[in-house]
Coordinates of C-alpha atoms and ligand atoms in Angstrom, one line a residue:
M167 CA 101.3 80.9 116.9
S168 CA 102.0 83.5 114.3
Q169 CA 105.4 85.2 114.3
Y170 CA 106.0 88.8 113.1
H171 CA 108.0 89.1 109.9
A172 CA 108.8 92.6 108.7
P173 CA 107.4 93.0 105.1
L174 CA 110.8 93.9 103.8
K175 CA 110.0 93.6 100.1
E176 CA 107.0 95.9 100.5
M177 CA 108.9 98.3 102.7
N178 CA 111.8 98.5 100.2
F179 CA 109.2 99.0 97.4
V180 CA 107.5 101.9 99.1
M181 CA 110.8 103.5 100.0
T182 CA 112.3 103.3 96.5
E183 CA 109.2 103.6 94.3
L184 CA 107.0 106.0 96.2
A185 CA 109.1 107.9 98.7
G186 CA 112.2 108.4 96.5
L187 CA 114.9 106.8 98.6
E188 CA 117.5 107.4 95.8
Q189 CA 116.8 111.1 95.8
V190 CA 116.8 111.2 99.6
S191 CA 120.1 109.4 99.8
K192 CA 121.6 112.2 97.6
L193 CA 120.7 114.9 100.1
P194 CA 123.7 116.4 101.9
G195 CA 124.6 114.3 104.9
F196 CA 122.7 111.3 103.8
E197 CA 125.3 109.8 101.5
D198 CA 125.5 106.7 103.7
A199 CA 121.9 105.9 103.0
A200 CA 122.4 104.2 99.6
A201 CA 119.8 101.5 98.7
D202 CA 122.0 98.5 99.5
T203 CA 123.0 99.9 102.9
V204 CA 119.4 100.7 103.7
A205 CA 118.3 97.2 102.7
A206 CA 121.0 95.7 105.0
I207 CA 119.8 98.0 107.9
L208 CA 116.2 97.0 107.4
A209 CA 117.2 93.3 107.3
E210 CA 119.0 93.6 110.6
A211 CA 116.1 95.5 112.2
A212 CA 113.7 92.8 110.9
K213 CA 115.8 90.1 112.6
F214 CA 115.8 92.0 115.9
A215 CA 112.1 92.6 115.7
T216 CA 111.3 89.0 115.0
D217 CA 113.8 87.3 117.4
V218 CA 113.9 89.7 120.3
L219 CA 110.9 92.0 120.5
D220 CA 108.1 90.0 119.1
P221 CA 108.4 87.0 121.5
L222 CA 108.3 89.5 124.4
N223 CA 105.1 91.2 123.3
V224 CA 102.7 88.7 124.9
V225 CA 105.0 88.4 128.0
G226 CA 104.7 92.2 128.5
D227 CA 100.9 92.1 128.1
R228 CA 100.5 89.3 130.7
E229 CA 103.0 90.5 133.3
G230 CA 102.7 94.3 132.8
A231 CA 104.9 96.8 134.5
R232 CA 104.7 96.9 138.3
R233 CA 105.3 99.6 140.8
L234 CA 107.2 98.5 143.9
D235 CA 106.7 99.9 147.4
D236 CA 109.9 102.0 147.2
G237 CA 108.4 103.8 144.2
S238 CA 110.5 102.1 141.6
V239 CA 109.0 100.3 138.6
R240 CA 109.8 96.9 137.4
T241 CA 109.3 96.2 133.7
P242 CA 108.2 92.7 132.6
T243 CA 110.7 89.8 132.3
G244 CA 113.1 90.2 129.4
F245 CA 112.4 93.8 128.6
K246 CA 115.4 95.4 130.3
D247 CA 117.7 92.9 128.6
A248 CA 116.0 93.6 125.2
Y249 CA 116.5 97.3 125.8
E250 CA 120.2 96.8 126.5
Q251 CA 120.6 94.8 123.3
Y252 CA 118.6 97.5 121.4
C253 CA 121.0 100.2 122.6
A254 CA 124.1 98.1 122.1
N255 CA 123.1 97.5 118.5
G256 CA 122.9 101.3 118.0
W257 CA 119.2 101.5 117.2
N258 CA 118.5 104.3 119.6
G259 CA 120.6 106.9 117.7
L260 CA 119.6 105.9 114.1
T261 CA 118.5 109.4 113.0
K262 CA 120.3 111.3 115.6
N263 CA 123.1 113.9 115.2
P264 CA 126.5 112.2 114.7
D265 CA 128.0 115.0 116.9
F266 CA 126.3 113.4 119.9
G267 CA 126.9 109.8 118.8
G268 CA 124.0 109.2 116.5
Q269 CA 124.1 107.8 113.0
G270 CA 122.4 110.7 111.2
L271 CA 120.3 108.5 108.9
P272 CA 117.2 109.8 107.1
Q273 CA 113.8 109.9 108.7
L274 CA 112.7 107.7 105.8
V275 CA 114.9 104.9 106.9
S276 CA 113.9 105.3 110.5
A277 CA 110.2 105.2 109.5
A278 CA 110.6 101.6 108.2
V279 CA 112.7 100.6 111.2
E280 CA 110.2 102.2 113.6
E281 CA 107.3 100.5 112.0
M282 CA 109.0 97.2 112.8
W283 CA 109.4 98.0 116.5
H284 CA 105.8 99.2 116.7
A285 CA 104.6 96.0 115.0
A286 CA 106.7 93.6 117.1
N287 CA 106.2 95.3 120.5
L288 CA 104.6 98.6 120.8
A289 CA 104.8 98.8 124.6
F290 CA 108.6 98.3 124.4
D291 CA 109.2 100.9 121.8
L292 CA 107.4 103.7 123.6
C293 CA 110.5 104.2 125.8
P294 CA 112.9 104.9 122.9
M295 CA 110.2 106.9 121.1
L296 CA 109.8 109.3 124.1
T297 CA 113.5 109.6 124.4
Q298 CA 113.6 110.8 120.8
G299 CA 111.3 113.7 121.8
A300 CA 113.5 114.7 124.7
I301 CA 116.6 114.6 122.4
E302 CA 114.9 116.7 119.9
A303 CA 113.8 119.4 122.4
I304 CA 117.3 119.7 123.8
E305 CA 118.9 119.8 120.4
L306 CA 116.4 122.3 119.1
V307 CA 116.6 124.9 121.9
G308 CA 119.0 123.7 124.6
T309 CA 122.2 125.5 125.5
E310 CA 125.5 124.1 124.4
E311 CA 126.2 123.0 128.0
Q312 CA 122.8 121.2 128.1
K313 CA 123.5 119.5 124.9
Q314 CA 126.9 118.3 126.0
R315 CA 125.6 117.2 129.4
F316 CA 122.5 115.3 128.3
L317 CA 122.6 114.4 124.6
P318 CA 125.3 111.8 124.3
K319 CA 123.7 109.5 127.0
L320 CA 120.2 110.0 125.6
V321 CA 121.4 109.3 122.1
S322 CA 123.2 106.1 123.2
G323 CA 120.2 105.1 125.3
E324 CA 122.2 104.9 128.5
W325 CA 119.6 107.4 129.8
A326 CA 116.0 107.6 128.7
G327 CA 113.7 110.6 128.2
T328 CA 110.1 111.4 128.8
M329 CA 107.6 114.1 127.8
N330 CA 105.6 115.6 130.7
L331 CA 102.8 117.6 129.4
T332 CA 99.5 116.3 130.8
E333 CA 98.0 117.2 134.2
A334 CA 94.6 116.3 135.5
Q335 CA 93.0 119.5 134.2
A336 CA 95.3 119.9 131.2
G337 CA 95.0 117.2 128.5
S338 CA 94.1 118.4 125.0
D339 CA 94.3 122.0 126.3
L340 CA 97.8 122.5 127.5
A341 CA 97.1 126.2 128.3
A342 CA 95.7 124.9 131.5
V343 CA 99.1 123.5 132.8
R344 CA 99.6 124.5 136.5
T345 CA 102.9 123.0 137.5
R346 CA 105.0 125.8 138.9
A347 CA 108.6 126.6 138.2
V348 CA 110.3 129.0 140.7
P349 CA 113.6 130.6 139.6
Q350 CA 116.5 130.0 142.0
P351 CA 119.6 132.3 142.6
D352 CA 121.9 129.9 140.7
G353 CA 119.8 130.1 137.5
S354 CA 118.1 126.8 138.0
Y355 CA 114.4 126.5 138.9
K356 CA 112.4 124.4 141.4
L357 CA 109.3 122.7 140.1
Y358 CA 106.2 121.9 142.1
G359 CA 103.1 120.0 140.7
Q360 CA 101.8 116.7 139.4
K361 CA 101.9 115.2 136.0
I362 CA 99.7 112.3 135.0
F363 CA 99.8 109.7 132.3
I364 CA 103.6 109.9 131.8
T365 CA 104.8 107.1 129.5
Y366 CA 107.9 105.4 131.0
G367 CA 107.8 108.1 133.7
E368 CA 109.6 105.5 135.9
H369 CA 111.3 102.2 134.9
D370 CA 114.3 100.0 135.3
Y371 CA 115.9 100.2 131.8
T372 CA 118.3 103.0 132.6
D373 CA 120.3 104.6 135.4
N374 CA 118.8 108.0 134.8
I375 CA 115.6 109.4 133.3
I376 CA 115.6 112.9 131.8
H377 CA 112.1 114.4 132.1
L378 CA 111.1 117.3 129.8
V379 CA 108.4 119.2 131.7
L380 CA 106.0 122.0 130.9
A381 CA 105.5 124.4 133.7
R382 CA 104.7 128.1 134.5
T383 CA 107.1 130.6 136.1
P384 CA 105.6 133.0 138.7
T385 CA 105.4 136.0 136.3
A386 CA 104.1 134.0 133.3
P387 CA 101.0 135.3 131.5
E388 CA 97.9 133.2 131.6
G389 CA 97.2 130.7 128.8
V390 CA 99.4 129.3 126.0
K391 CA 101.8 132.2 126.1
G392 CA 102.9 131.5 129.7
I393 CA 104.3 128.0 129.5
S394 CA 108.0 127.1 129.7
L395 CA 109.9 123.9 129.1
F396 CA 112.3 122.4 131.6
I397 CA 114.8 119.6 131.9
V398 CA 114.2 117.7 135.2
P399 CA 116.5 114.7 135.6
K400 CA 115.5 111.9 138.0
F401 CA 119.1 112.1 139.3
L402 CA 121.0 115.4 139.0
V403 CA 123.9 115.3 136.6
N404 CA 127.3 116.5 137.7
A405 CA 129.5 118.7 135.5
D406 CA 131.6 115.6 134.5
V407 CA 128.3 114.0 133.5
S408 CA 128.4 111.5 136.4
I409 CA 125.2 110.9 138.3
G410 CA 124.6 113.0 141.3
A411 CA 121.9 113.4 144.0
R412 CA 118.3 112.0 143.6
N413 CA 116.0 114.8 142.4
D414 CA 112.6 115.5 143.9
V415 CA 110.5 113.9 141.2
H416 CA 108.8 110.6 142.3
C417 CA 106.5 108.1 140.7
V418 CA 103.5 108.0 143.0
S419 CA 101.5 105.4 141.0
I420 CA 101.2 103.7 137.6
E421 CA 97.9 103.2 135.8
H422 CA 96.0 100.0 135.0
K423 CA 95.3 100.1 131.4
L424 CA 93.3 98.5 128.5
G425 CA 96.5 97.7 126.6
I426 CA 100.3 98.4 126.3
H427 CA 100.6 96.8 129.7
A428 CA 104.4 96.6 129.6
S429 CA 104.7 100.4 129.2
P430 CA 104.5 102.1 132.7
T431 CA 102.1 105.1 132.6
A432 CA 103.2 107.1 135.6
V433 CA 101.8 109.8 137.9
L434 CA 104.8 111.9 138.7
A435 CA 104.9 114.2 141.8
Y436 CA 107.3 117.2 141.5
G437 CA 108.5 119.0 144.5
D438 CA 106.8 117.2 147.4
H439 CA 110.1 117.2 149.3
G440 CA 111.5 120.7 148.8
G441 CA 111.3 121.2 145.0
A442 CA 112.5 119.4 141.9
V443 CA 115.5 121.0 140.3
G444 CA 114.9 121.9 136.7
Y445 CA 116.7 123.8 134.0
L446 CA 115.0 126.1 131.5
V447 CA 115.1 124.9 127.9
G448 CA 115.2 127.9 125.5
E449 CA 113.4 131.0 126.6
E450 CA 110.8 131.4 129.2
N451 CA 107.1 131.3 128.0
R452 CA 108.0 129.7 124.7
G453 CA 107.6 126.1 125.9
L454 CA 104.4 125.4 124.0
E455 CA 105.9 126.8 120.8
Y456 CA 108.9 124.4 121.1
M457 CA 106.5 121.5 121.9
F458 CA 104.6 122.2 118.7
I459 CA 107.8 122.0 116.6
M460 CA 108.7 118.7 118.3
M461 CA 105.2 117.3 118.1
N462 CA 105.5 117.0 114.3
L463 CA 107.8 114.1 114.7
A464 CA 106.1 112.6 117.7
R465 CA 102.7 112.7 115.9
F466 CA 104.3 111.2 112.9
S467 CA 105.8 108.4 115.0
V468 CA 102.4 107.6 116.5
G469 CA 101.0 107.4 112.9
L470 CA 103.6 104.8 112.3
E471 CA 102.4 102.9 115.4
G472 CA 99.2 102.6 113.5
V473 CA 101.0 101.2 110.4
G474 CA 103.0 98.7 112.6
I475 CA 100.0 97.4 114.6
A476 CA 97.9 97.2 111.4
E477 CA 100.6 95.1 109.7
R478 CA 100.9 92.8 112.7
A479 CA 97.2 92.3 113.0
Y480 CA 97.0 91.5 109.3
Q481 CA 99.8 89.0 109.4
R482 CA 98.2 87.2 112.4
A483 CA 94.8 87.1 110.7
A484 CA 96.2 85.9 107.4
A485 CA 98.1 83.1 109.1
Y486 CA 95.1 82.0 111.1
A487 CA 92.8 82.1 108.0
K488 CA 95.1 79.7 106.2
E489 CA 95.0 77.2 109.0
R490 CA 91.5 77.3 110.4
V491 CA 89.3 74.7 108.8
Q492 CA 85.6 75.6 108.8
G493 CA 82.7 75.3 106.4
R494 CA 82.4 74.5 102.8
P495 CA 83.9 76.9 100.3
V496 CA 81.2 78.5 98.2
G497 CA 80.5 76.3 95.1
E498 CA 82.7 73.4 96.3
K499 CA 82.4 70.1 98.1
G500 CA 83.9 69.2 101.5
T501 CA 85.5 71.5 104.0
G502 CA 88.2 74.1 103.5
T503 CA 90.2 76.7 105.4
I504 CA 88.4 79.9 106.1
I505 CA 90.5 81.8 103.6
E506 CA 88.4 80.2 101.0
H507 CA 85.3 82.1 102.1
P508 CA 84.9 85.3 100.0
D509 CA 83.9 87.4 103.1
V510 CA 87.1 86.3 104.9
R511 CA 89.1 87.3 101.7
R512 CA 87.3 90.7 101.8
M513 CA 88.3 91.2 105.4
L514 CA 91.9 90.2 104.8
L515 CA 92.2 92.3 101.7
S516 CA 90.7 95.3 103.3
M517 CA 93.3 95.0 106.2
R518 CA 96.1 94.7 103.7
A519 CA 95.0 97.4 101.3
Q520 CA 94.5 99.9 104.1
T521 CA 97.8 99.0 105.7
E522 CA 99.7 99.5 102.4
A523 CA 98.0 102.9 101.8
M524 CA 98.9 104.0 105.4
R525 CA 102.5 102.9 105.0
A526 CA 102.8 104.7 101.7
I527 CA 101.5 108.0 103.0
A528 CA 103.7 107.7 106.1
Y529 CA 106.9 107.0 104.2
V530 CA 106.2 109.7 101.6
T531 CA 105.8 112.1 104.5
A532 CA 109.1 110.9 106.0
A533 CA 110.9 111.7 102.8
A534 CA 109.3 115.1 102.7
L535 CA 110.6 115.7 106.2
D536 CA 114.1 114.7 105.1
N537 CA 113.8 117.1 102.1
A538 CA 112.5 119.9 104.3
H539 CA 115.6 119.7 106.4
R540 CA 118.3 118.9 103.9
H541 CA 117.3 119.9 100.4
P542 CA 120.0 122.3 99.0
D543 CA 117.3 124.5 97.4
A544 CA 115.4 126.9 99.8
D545 CA 112.2 126.9 97.8
A546 CA 112.2 123.1 97.7
R547 CA 112.8 122.9 101.4
K548 CA 109.8 125.2 101.9
R549 CA 107.6 123.2 99.6
H550 CA 108.5 119.9 101.3
Q551 CA 107.9 121.4 104.7
A552 CA 104.5 122.7 103.8
F553 CA 103.6 119.2 102.4
A554 CA 104.9 117.4 105.5
E555 CA 103.0 119.8 107.8
L556 CA 99.8 119.2 105.9
M557 CA 100.3 115.4 106.0
I558 CA 101.3 115.0 109.7
P559 CA 97.8 115.3 111.2
I560 CA 96.6 113.0 108.4
V561 CA 99.3 110.4 109.1
K562 CA 98.6 110.6 112.8
G563 CA 94.8 110.8 112.6
W564 CA 94.0 108.6 109.7
C565 CA 96.6 105.8 110.3
T566 CA 95.7 105.5 113.9
E567 CA 91.9 105.5 113.2
S568 CA 92.3 103.0 110.4
A569 CA 94.4 100.8 112.7
Q570 CA 91.4 100.4 115.0
E571 CA 89.4 99.1 112.1
I572 CA 92.1 96.8 111.1
A573 CA 92.7 95.4 114.6
Y574 CA 89.0 95.0 114.9
T575 CA 88.8 93.0 111.6
G576 CA 91.8 90.9 112.8
V577 CA 89.7 89.8 115.7
Q578 CA 86.7 89.1 113.4
V579 CA 88.8 86.9 111.1
H580 CA 89.6 84.7 114.1
G581 CA 86.0 84.2 115.1
G582 CA 85.5 83.3 118.7
M583 CA 89.2 82.6 119.1
G584 CA 89.9 86.3 118.4
Y585 CA 88.1 87.1 121.6
I586 CA 90.3 84.7 123.5
E587 CA 93.6 86.1 124.6
E588 CA 95.8 83.2 123.5
T589 CA 95.6 84.0 119.8
G590 CA 97.1 87.5 120.3
A591 CA 94.5 89.2 118.1
A592 CA 92.8 90.6 121.1
Q593 CA 96.1 92.2 122.4
H594 CA 96.5 94.1 119.1
Y595 CA 92.9 95.4 119.4
R596 CA 93.6 96.5 123.0
D597 CA 97.0 97.9 122.4
A598 CA 95.9 99.8 119.3
R599 CA 93.2 101.7 121.2
I600 CA 95.5 104.3 122.8
I601 CA 97.1 105.5 119.6
T602 CA 94.1 107.7 118.5
I603 CA 94.3 109.3 122.0
Y604 CA 97.8 110.2 123.0
E605 CA 100.0 112.9 121.2
G606 CA 96.6 114.6 120.5
T607 CA 93.3 112.9 120.0
T608 CA 91.9 112.5 116.5
G609 CA 89.7 115.5 117.2
I610 CA 92.8 117.6 117.9
Q611 CA 94.6 116.4 114.8
A612 CA 91.5 117.3 112.8
N613 CA 91.4 120.8 114.4
D614 CA 95.0 121.2 113.3
L615 CA 94.2 120.0 109.7
I616 CA 91.2 122.4 109.2
G617 CA 92.8 125.4 110.9
R618 CA 96.6 125.7 110.7
K619 CA 97.0 123.3 107.7
T620 CA 94.0 124.3 105.5
A621 CA 92.4 127.6 106.3
R622 CA 95.5 129.5 107.4
D623 CA 97.0 129.7 103.9
G624 CA 93.6 129.8 102.2
G625 CA 93.9 126.2 101.1
K626 CA 97.0 126.9 99.0
T627 CA 99.1 123.9 100.1
A628 CA 96.1 121.6 100.1
Q629 CA 95.2 122.7 96.5
S630 CA 98.8 122.3 95.3
V631 CA 98.8 118.7 96.6
I632 CA 95.4 118.1 94.9
A633 CA 97.0 119.4 91.7
D634 CA 99.7 116.8 92.0
M635 CA 97.0 114.1 92.5
R636 CA 95.2 115.3 89.3
A637 CA 98.4 115.0 87.3
L638 CA 98.3 111.3 87.9
D639 CA 95.2 110.9 85.8
A640 CA 97.2 111.1 82.5
E641 CA 99.5 108.4 83.5
L642 CA 96.7 106.1 84.7
G643 CA 95.0 106.7 81.3
K644 CA 98.0 105.2 79.5
Q645 CA 97.6 101.9 81.2
K646 CA 95.5 99.1 79.7
G647 CA 93.2 96.7 81.4
A648 CA 90.2 96.6 83.9
E649 CA 92.4 97.1 86.9
F650 CA 93.7 100.5 85.9
A651 CA 90.4 101.5 84.4
A652 CA 88.8 100.9 87.9
I653 CA 91.6 102.7 89.7
R654 CA 91.4 105.7 87.3
T655 CA 87.6 106.0 87.6
Q656 CA 87.4 105.9 91.3
F657 CA 90.4 108.2 91.8
A658 CA 88.8 110.6 89.3
S659 CA 85.8 110.9 91.6
A660 CA 87.7 111.1 94.8
V661 CA 90.0 114.0 93.9
P662 CA 87.3 116.5 92.9
A663 CA 85.4 115.5 96.1
L664 CA 88.4 116.4 98.2
K665 CA 88.9 119.6 96.2
E666 CA 85.3 120.7 96.8
A667 CA 85.6 119.9 100.5
V668 CA 88.8 122.0 100.8
E669 CA 87.1 124.9 99.1
W670 CA 84.1 124.5 101.4
M671 CA 86.4 124.3 104.5
V672 CA 88.4 127.4 103.6
V673 CA 85.2 129.5 103.3
T674 CA 83.3 127.9 106.2
Y675 CA 86.2 128.1 108.7
G676 CA 86.1 131.9 108.2
K677 CA 82.4 132.4 108.5
D678 CA 81.0 129.5 110.5
A679 CA 83.7 128.0 112.7
R680 CA 81.3 125.7 114.5
A681 CA 80.1 124.0 111.3
A682 CA 83.8 123.7 110.1
H683 CA 84.7 122.0 113.4
A684 CA 81.6 119.7 113.2
A685 CA 83.1 118.4 109.9
S686 CA 86.7 118.2 111.0
V687 CA 87.1 114.5 111.6
P688 CA 85.2 113.4 108.4
Y689 CA 87.4 116.0 106.6
L690 CA 90.5 114.3 108.0
K691 CA 89.2 110.9 106.9
L692 CA 88.5 112.2 103.4
W693 CA 92.1 113.4 103.2
G694 CA 93.4 110.0 104.5
L695 CA 91.3 108.0 102.1
T696 CA 92.2 110.1 99.1
T697 CA 96.0 110.5 99.7
G698 CA 96.0 106.7 100.4
G699 CA 94.3 106.2 97.0
W700 CA 96.8 108.5 95.4
Q701 CA 99.8 106.5 96.7
M702 CA 98.1 103.2 95.9
A703 CA 97.6 104.4 92.3
R704 CA 101.3 105.4 92.1
A705 CA 102.2 102.0 93.5
A706 CA 100.2 100.3 90.8
L707 CA 101.9 102.3 88.1
A708 CA 105.3 101.5 89.5
A709 CA 104.4 97.8 89.6
A710 CA 103.2 97.9 86.0
K711 CA 106.5 99.4 85.0
H712 CA 108.4 96.6 86.6
L713 CA 106.1 94.0 85.1
A714 CA 106.6 95.5 81.6
G715 CA 110.3 95.5 82.2
G716 CA 110.1 91.7 82.7
K717 CA 111.9 91.8 86.0
T718 CA 111.5 89.1 88.7
D719 CA 108.9 89.1 91.4
A720 CA 106.0 89.2 89.0
D721 CA 103.6 87.8 91.7
F722 CA 104.5 90.7 94.1
Y723 CA 103.9 93.3 91.4
R724 CA 100.6 91.7 90.3
A725 CA 99.5 91.6 93.9
K726 CA 100.3 95.3 94.2
I727 CA 98.1 96.2 91.3
A728 CA 95.3 93.9 92.5
T729 CA 95.4 95.4 96.0
A730 CA 95.4 99.0 94.6
R731 CA 92.4 98.1 92.5
F732 CA 90.6 96.7 95.5
Y733 CA 91.4 99.9 97.5
A734 CA 90.0 102.0 94.7
D735 CA 86.8 99.9 94.3
Y736 CA 86.2 99.4 98.0
F737 CA 87.5 102.5 99.8
L738 CA 87.6 105.4 97.4
P739 CA 83.8 105.5 96.8
Q740 CA 83.5 106.5 100.5
T741 CA 85.1 109.9 99.6
V742 CA 82.1 111.2 97.7
A743 CA 79.8 110.3 100.6
L744 CA 82.2 111.9 103.1
K745 CA 82.2 115.1 101.0
H746 CA 78.4 115.3 101.4
A747 CA 78.6 114.6 105.1
I748 CA 81.3 117.4 105.5
M749 CA 79.3 120.0 103.6
T750 CA 75.9 119.3 105.0
A751 CA 76.0 117.6 108.4
G752 CA 77.2 120.5 110.4
E753 CA 73.8 121.8 111.1
S754 CA 72.4 118.5 112.3
V755 CA 75.5 117.8 114.4
L756 CA 74.7 120.9 116.3
A757 CA 70.9 120.6 116.3
L758 CA 70.6 119.2 119.9
A759 CA 71.3 121.4 122.9
A760 CA 73.8 120.0 125.4
E761 CA 71.0 119.3 127.9
Q762 CA 69.2 117.1 125.3
F763 CA 72.0 114.5 125.5
Ligands
FAD956 C1 98.5 105.4 128.0 C2 98.7 106.9 127.9 C3 100.0 107.4 127.7 C4 100.2 108.7 127.7 N1 101.5 109.3 127.6 C5 101.7 110.6 127.8 C6 103.0 111.1 128.0 O1 104.0 110.4 127.9 N2 103.1 112.4 128.3 C7 102.0 113.3 128.4 O2 102.2 114.4 128.7 N3 100.8 112.8 128.2 C8 100.6 111.5 128.0 N4 99.3 111.0 127.8 C9 98.2 111.9 127.9 C10 97.5 112.1 126.5 O3 98.3 112.8 125.7 C11 96.1 112.7 126.8 O4 95.3 111.7 127.5 C12 95.4 113.2 125.5 O5 96.1 114.3 125.0 C13 94.0 113.6 125.8 O6 93.8 114.4 126.9 P1 92.7 114.0 128.0 O7 92.9 112.6 128.4 O8 92.8 115.1 129.0 O9 91.4 114.1 127.2 P2 90.5 115.4 127.0 O10 91.3 116.5 126.5 O11 89.6 115.7 128.2 O12 89.6 115.0 125.7 C14 88.3 114.2 125.9 C15 87.6 114.3 124.6 O13 87.3 115.6 124.2 C16 87.8 115.9 122.9 N5 88.3 117.3 122.9 C17 89.0 118.0 123.9 N6 89.3 119.2 123.4 C18 88.8 119.3 122.2 C19 88.9 120.3 121.2 N7 89.4 121.5 121.4 N8 88.3 120.1 120.0 C20 87.7 118.9 119.7 N9 87.6 117.9 120.6 C21 88.2 118.1 121.8 C22 88.9 114.9 122.7 O14 89.2 114.7 121.3 C23 88.4 113.7 123.4 O15 87.6 112.9 122.6 C24 99.1 109.6 127.8 C25 97.8 109.1 128.0 C26 97.6 107.7 128.1 C27 96.2 107.2 128.3

């Protein structure tokens, strides 16, 4: 059975050569993130992922989380213990504010660490991931008193957090939220309503769960401008931060799902027994605005889930392909392992190349987030923020969609055994399926990309990123050999295709919004493929520099160049076809009336 091993060399390469770890570690407050410290952190995380989380992945899938008659939820064998170890080792507060017990490390470091958790055990990691969202909300707009009361225990992991947005009638469209929040004389609120699909809405990891809940006050205007954000603890918290009375929020059921079985997805009832006590976060009616700020990081994390699961599926498929004996290798005598078959090689390399491209764009975006927060120069902060905001829907949308393809191919490499649960390939395929849906479906990411991220500034940010891509051509031109010639040629067709699509999108969004929306997901895919190709080309250039310097690890660097060339030959030609689909298919997408379906 294949074991997960974090690809540390690759991760360190992407962090240093593409994402600029050295520069990030010089930002104010990140002085502790020097390359050797970061390498040591990653090595420790890799050990935890392999030794503790990975062995539980299949246990979690088979046992699943269970709701007991008293409304409590039991997580699968070993998960609570793993969570305690996770918190004891300080992983929960890696990037969090040191004022509340966190370690204040860069997002870039956390990106690599998070990728490991997602790869080793996605269902486990959803609990800490959701807690991060709650911490962020309280830190962003909570009062000083709320921060002191809730943050230290959320940062340590003693308490967990959740995000309660979805209701039966309010999924992608949160303007339809109906949960009511009624003001009380003491300044608190009482909440009434039902939330569905709440990840880790109830569990046995922690003594308390701090729910962040979207609801409407009685005087709130209709629509998006009438939603407020509340803290609703499972147990009320006394002034001395000890645990008080049980609050009126109860888990009425948990869902039976395709994958991530160990992660309890709860239906939570608020206020069935007199009202759930809640505390307003920030100002009334600004809840959705706060959510959008926080969603950047949550969406980014889900993109990383795509990277993690893709890496895990690839490792499992590669291990199987080296063991499975079947058929005669083309042009040879006797039998061999399936990795000798060119089509199996194609599958494995496509998994690997896509995963490397996904990781690269994700880590580069993480570094931009760090710079957006900490760069001493205001203009640089603004530039990095604009880049990160453009990239977030691409990281979320493209990395999660590509992960489907990769998990699918992982099953295919296994043949019939891929369809049988005991190999583990099927679990990746099932687990991966949710990531294109939660934190906003791919369609919602694409709406964000075409509207807020492209059309709103007239394509200015998009075109400046494209200008950076074009600048790479000169460097690629200086390299010799067939590999760089292929990379340069394909990249030189992809970038103008993207440029034309951006120009089309800016114009079309303004005058024919339905056609623009019909092209939104292909447009997102075009961005993913091209930015992936950009980073793969940069990786090849960095590898060539190392090879020329005669350093060690020549095999690793040669493989990087070969993989970048494969990506260019195999994936980048799709960009030109996508551009055509974007610019022409709108009319045919909308040709049939609803009743014709
Ligand atoms: C396992 C799991 C865990 C979850 N965890 C949480 C959680 O912790 N907290 C939480 O609040 N929610 C959670 N969710 C809910 C999740 O975020 C929603 O399911 C998701 O946002 C989609 O909403 P929906 O299911 O209502 O689908 P719908 O909004 O009904 O979407 C159905 C389809 O229509 C498309 N669509 C809808 N609107 C548009 C549009 N404007 N433009 C283009 N296409 C559109 C969608 O892309 C999709 O293909 C979870 C869901 C699951 C299944």
